[in-house]
């Protein structure tokens, strides 16, 4: 059963969000997504490009997927985090995962994150997913600020954020021990942010 996002920044059940012309839509992550999630996430390139050493399982097993989804569903009920499967409009297959995390209903801000399976890179799915996340954050959760943290060498993600309106706000020097760097050396994190006043509504549709 689909249900509605609350004005207090939480929701229960499943929510879908889509936009005419997009190749993907977002749907609240569910246990049924575990097998597909494990398959798409099982890529060293994904782990190395988005996370600190050890924070994203590699190899990514079905047990990792189930654990992630169970935690994500609990966090959504508590209004702390909202994770979504990125699904193809063509065949409804899972192509990645994205989410809104670190929700702060006092300061009205939250962080977004995303990844797309390697075989789907280059199709614009990440940009479309980020655009839909912003619609949820600003239009449904009523946030004032959305931010993202990116490893300094992740040019693909940096360009994606800039393309949907984020601006670079700062550098956290030697903030993350990243697996992609030589000998898992420390690397800078780049901070990007977008304010509600600078956001242009997408006009996405919700199925709740």
GROMACS .gro file of C-alpha atoms in nm:
model
  208
    1UNK     CA    1   0.000   0.000   0.000
    2UNK     CA    2   0.133   0.342  -0.093
    3UNK     CA    3   0.128   0.619   0.164
    4UNK     CA    4   0.194   0.990   0.189
    5UNK     CA    5   0.504   1.177   0.299
    6UNK     CA    6   0.432   1.369   0.618
    7UNK     CA    7   0.490   1.741   0.654
    8UNK     CA    8   0.694   1.652   0.961
    9UNK     CA    9   0.952   1.483   0.743
   10UNK     CA   10   0.861   1.117   0.769
   11UNK     CA   11   0.647   0.863   0.590
   12UNK     CA   12   0.554   0.499   0.605
   13UNK     CA   13   0.490   0.248   0.333
   14UNK     CA   14   0.602   0.298  -0.026
   15UNK     CA   15   0.636   0.616  -0.229
   16UNK     CA   16   0.702   0.648  -0.601
   17UNK     CA   17   0.818   0.965  -0.774
   18UNK     CA   18   0.855   1.017  -1.145
   19UNK     CA   19   0.876   1.287  -1.409
   20UNK     CA   20   0.761   1.288  -1.770
   21UNK     CA   21   1.056   1.244  -2.001
   22UNK     CA   22   1.279   1.078  -1.742
   23UNK     CA   23   1.414   0.730  -1.806
   24UNK     CA   24   1.398   0.633  -1.438
   25UNK     CA   25   1.171   0.674  -1.139
   26UNK     CA   26   1.230   0.639  -0.765
   27UNK     CA   27   1.053   0.393  -0.538
   28UNK     CA   28   1.099   0.342  -0.165
   29UNK     CA   29   1.353   0.062  -0.117
   30UNK     CA   30   1.197  -0.273  -0.019
   31UNK     CA   31   1.314  -0.623   0.068
   32UNK     CA   32   1.206  -0.740  -0.278
   33UNK     CA   33   1.488  -0.523  -0.416
   34UNK     CA   34   1.763  -0.709  -0.229
   35UNK     CA   35   1.874  -0.945  -0.504
   36UNK     CA   36   1.890  -0.674  -0.770
   37UNK     CA   37   2.060  -0.436  -0.531
   38UNK     CA   38   2.333  -0.686  -0.451
   39UNK     CA   39   2.391  -0.751  -0.821
   40UNK     CA   40   2.421  -0.384  -0.917
   41UNK     CA   41   2.623  -0.284  -0.609
   42UNK     CA   42   2.879  -0.560  -0.651
   43UNK     CA   43   3.136  -0.339  -0.819
   44UNK     CA   44   3.470  -0.229  -0.680
   45UNK     CA   45   3.453   0.087  -0.890
   46UNK     CA   46   3.136   0.194  -0.711
   47UNK     CA   47   3.280   0.123  -0.366
   48UNK     CA   48   3.600   0.311  -0.445
   49UNK     CA   49   3.432   0.617  -0.590
   50UNK     CA   50   3.171   0.692  -0.326
   51UNK     CA   51   3.298   0.579   0.012
   52UNK     CA   52   3.577   0.550   0.262
   53UNK     CA   53   3.768   0.226   0.294
   54UNK     CA   54   3.541  -0.047   0.430
   55UNK     CA   55   3.220   0.158   0.444
   56UNK     CA   56   3.070   0.010   0.126
   57UNK     CA   57   3.097  -0.371   0.107
   58UNK     CA   58   3.305  -0.516  -0.174
   59UNK     CA   59   3.216  -0.778  -0.276
   60UNK     CA   60   2.853  -0.681  -0.212
   61UNK     CA   61   2.653  -0.985  -0.102
   62UNK     CA   62   2.281  -1.050  -0.071
   63UNK     CA   63   2.321  -1.038   0.307
   64UNK     CA   64   2.461  -0.686   0.276
   65UNK     CA   65   2.163  -0.582   0.067
   66UNK     CA   66   1.908  -0.726   0.311
   67UNK     CA   67   2.078  -0.559   0.607
   68UNK     CA   68   2.093  -0.224   0.427
   69UNK     CA   69   1.726  -0.239   0.328
   70UNK     CA   70   1.609  -0.339   0.675
   71UNK     CA   71   1.801  -0.050   0.829
   72UNK     CA   72   1.674   0.186   0.560
   73UNK     CA   73   1.311   0.093   0.622
   74UNK     CA   74   1.352   0.145   0.997
   75UNK     CA   75   1.520   0.482   0.943
   76UNK     CA   76   1.237   0.594   0.713
   77UNK     CA   77   0.975   0.513   0.976
   78UNK     CA   78   1.174   0.721   1.225
   79UNK     CA   79   1.209   1.010   0.979
   80UNK     CA   80   1.589   0.997   0.982
   81UNK     CA   81   1.664   0.874   0.630
   82UNK     CA   82   1.475   0.798   0.310
   83UNK     CA   83   1.629   0.553   0.064
   84UNK     CA   84   1.498   0.480  -0.284
   85UNK     CA   85   1.556   0.226  -0.556
   86UNK     CA   86   1.635   0.390  -0.888
   87UNK     CA   87   1.429   0.195  -1.139
   88UNK     CA   88   1.411   0.189  -1.517
   89UNK     CA   89   1.089   0.323  -1.667
   90UNK     CA   90   1.129   0.069  -1.948
   91UNK     CA   91   1.129  -0.253  -1.748
   92UNK     CA   92   1.109  -0.150  -1.379
   93UNK     CA   93   1.450  -0.306  -1.308
   94UNK     CA   94   1.670  -0.163  -1.033
   95UNK     CA   95   1.965   0.033  -1.174
   96UNK     CA   96   2.092   0.201  -0.857
   97UNK     CA   97   2.009   0.342  -0.516
   98UNK     CA   98   1.980   0.696  -0.381
   99UNK     CA   99   1.871   0.857  -0.059
  100UNK     CA  100   1.815   1.152   0.168
  101UNK     CA  101   2.008   1.113   0.494
  102UNK     CA  102   2.103   1.308   0.807
  103UNK     CA  103   1.760   1.473   0.808
  104UNK     CA  104   1.757   1.767   1.050
  105UNK     CA  105   1.401   1.894   1.097
  106UNK     CA  106   1.517   2.175   1.327
  107UNK     CA  107   1.764   2.334   1.087
  108UNK     CA  108   1.560   2.202   0.793
  109UNK     CA  109   1.848   2.041   0.607
  110UNK     CA  110   1.960   1.699   0.485
  111UNK     CA  111   2.224   1.524   0.277
  112UNK     CA  112   2.173   1.334  -0.048
  113UNK     CA  113   2.369   1.044  -0.191
  114UNK     CA  114   2.339   0.816  -0.491
  115UNK     CA  115   2.504   0.544  -0.696
  116UNK     CA  116   2.420   0.379  -1.027
  117UNK     CA  117   2.525   0.031  -1.137
  118UNK     CA  118   2.834   0.038  -1.359
  119UNK     CA  119   2.658  -0.115  -1.660
  120UNK     CA  120   2.418   0.182  -1.657
  121UNK     CA  121   2.678   0.460  -1.644
  122UNK     CA  122   2.653   0.725  -1.912
  123UNK     CA  123   2.273   0.721  -1.940
  124UNK     CA  124   2.200   1.020  -1.718
  125UNK     CA  125   2.027   0.810  -1.453
  126UNK     CA  126   2.224   0.964  -1.167
  127UNK     CA  127   2.131   1.319  -1.267
  128UNK     CA  128   1.765   1.226  -1.299
  129UNK     CA  129   1.769   1.051  -0.961
  130UNK     CA  130   1.933   1.351  -0.793
  131UNK     CA  131   1.672   1.580  -0.949
  132UNK     CA  132   1.391   1.367  -0.806
  133UNK     CA  133   1.558   1.357  -0.464
  134UNK     CA  134   1.565   1.737  -0.461
  135UNK     CA  135   1.194   1.744  -0.541
  136UNK     CA  136   1.128   1.525  -0.237
  137UNK     CA  137   1.360   1.726  -0.014
  138UNK     CA  138   1.224   2.070  -0.098
  139UNK     CA  139   0.866   2.010  -0.207
  140UNK     CA  140   0.763   1.726   0.024
  141UNK     CA  141   0.993   1.739   0.326
  142UNK     CA  142   0.999   2.119   0.324
  143UNK     CA  143   1.374   2.148   0.375
  144UNK     CA  144   1.566   2.472   0.336
  145UNK     CA  145   1.905   2.327   0.248
  146UNK     CA  146   2.032   2.011   0.081
  147UNK     CA  147   2.401   1.922   0.076
  148UNK     CA  148   2.629   1.652  -0.060
  149UNK     CA  149   2.983   1.537   0.018
  150UNK     CA  150   3.199   1.411  -0.268
  151UNK     CA  151   3.546   1.258  -0.279
  152UNK     CA  152   3.769   1.512  -0.451
  153UNK     CA  153   3.863   1.280  -0.738
  154UNK     CA  154   3.505   1.183  -0.824
  155UNK     CA  155   3.468   1.412  -1.125
  156UNK     CA  156   3.155   1.233  -1.246
  157UNK     CA  157   2.967   1.310  -0.925
  158UNK     CA  158   3.099   1.666  -0.906
  159UNK     CA  159   2.968   1.743  -1.255
  160UNK     CA  160   2.636   1.578  -1.172
  161UNK     CA  161   2.582   1.796  -0.865
  162UNK     CA  162   2.672   2.113  -1.050
  163UNK     CA  163   2.434   2.021  -1.332
  164UNK     CA  164   2.136   2.014  -1.092
  165UNK     CA  165   2.220   2.343  -0.923
  166UNK     CA  166   2.460   2.263  -0.638
  167UNK     CA  167   2.748   2.499  -0.570
  168UNK     CA  168   3.081   2.411  -0.412
  169UNK     CA  169   3.090   2.546  -0.058
  170UNK     CA  170   3.414   2.416   0.086
  171UNK     CA  171   3.687   2.158   0.119
  172UNK     CA  172   3.741   1.917   0.407
  173UNK     CA  173   4.111   1.847   0.380
  174UNK     CA  174   4.233   1.488   0.421
  175UNK     CA  175   3.887   1.398   0.545
  176UNK     CA  176   3.847   1.047   0.402
  177UNK     CA  177   4.073   0.748   0.366
  178UNK     CA  178   3.973   0.648   0.015
  179UNK     CA  179   4.043   0.308  -0.136
  180UNK     CA  180   4.095   0.447  -0.485
  181UNK     CA  181   4.399   0.652  -0.388
  182UNK     CA  182   4.747   0.505  -0.362
  183UNK     CA  183   4.786   0.295  -0.047
  184UNK     CA  184   4.440   0.406   0.064
  185UNK     CA  185   4.574   0.754   0.135
  186UNK     CA  186   4.367   1.036   0.277
  187UNK     CA  187   4.181   1.251   0.028
  188UNK     CA  188   3.983   1.573   0.046
  189UNK     CA  189   3.605   1.580   0.064
  190UNK     CA  190   3.429   1.853  -0.132
  191UNK     CA  191   3.115   2.006   0.014
  192UNK     CA  192   2.830   2.106  -0.217
  193UNK     CA  193   2.504   2.272  -0.120
  194UNK     CA  194   2.175   2.394  -0.263
  195UNK     CA  195   1.926   2.625  -0.092
  196UNK     CA  196   1.552   2.620  -0.135
  197UNK     CA  197   1.551   2.979  -0.262
  198UNK     CA  198   1.782   2.875  -0.546
  199UNK     CA  199   1.589   2.562  -0.637
  200UNK     CA  200   1.361   2.548  -0.940
  201UNK     CA  201   1.076   2.299  -0.885
  202UNK     CA  202   1.079   2.007  -1.124
  203UNK     CA  203   0.707   1.939  -1.121
  204UNK     CA  204   0.752   1.569  -1.053
  205UNK     CA  205   0.455   1.349  -0.973
  206UNK     CA  206   0.412   1.137  -0.661
  207UNK     CA  207   0.228   0.806  -0.637
  208UNK     CA  208   0.146   0.758  -0.270
   0.00000   0.00000   0.00000
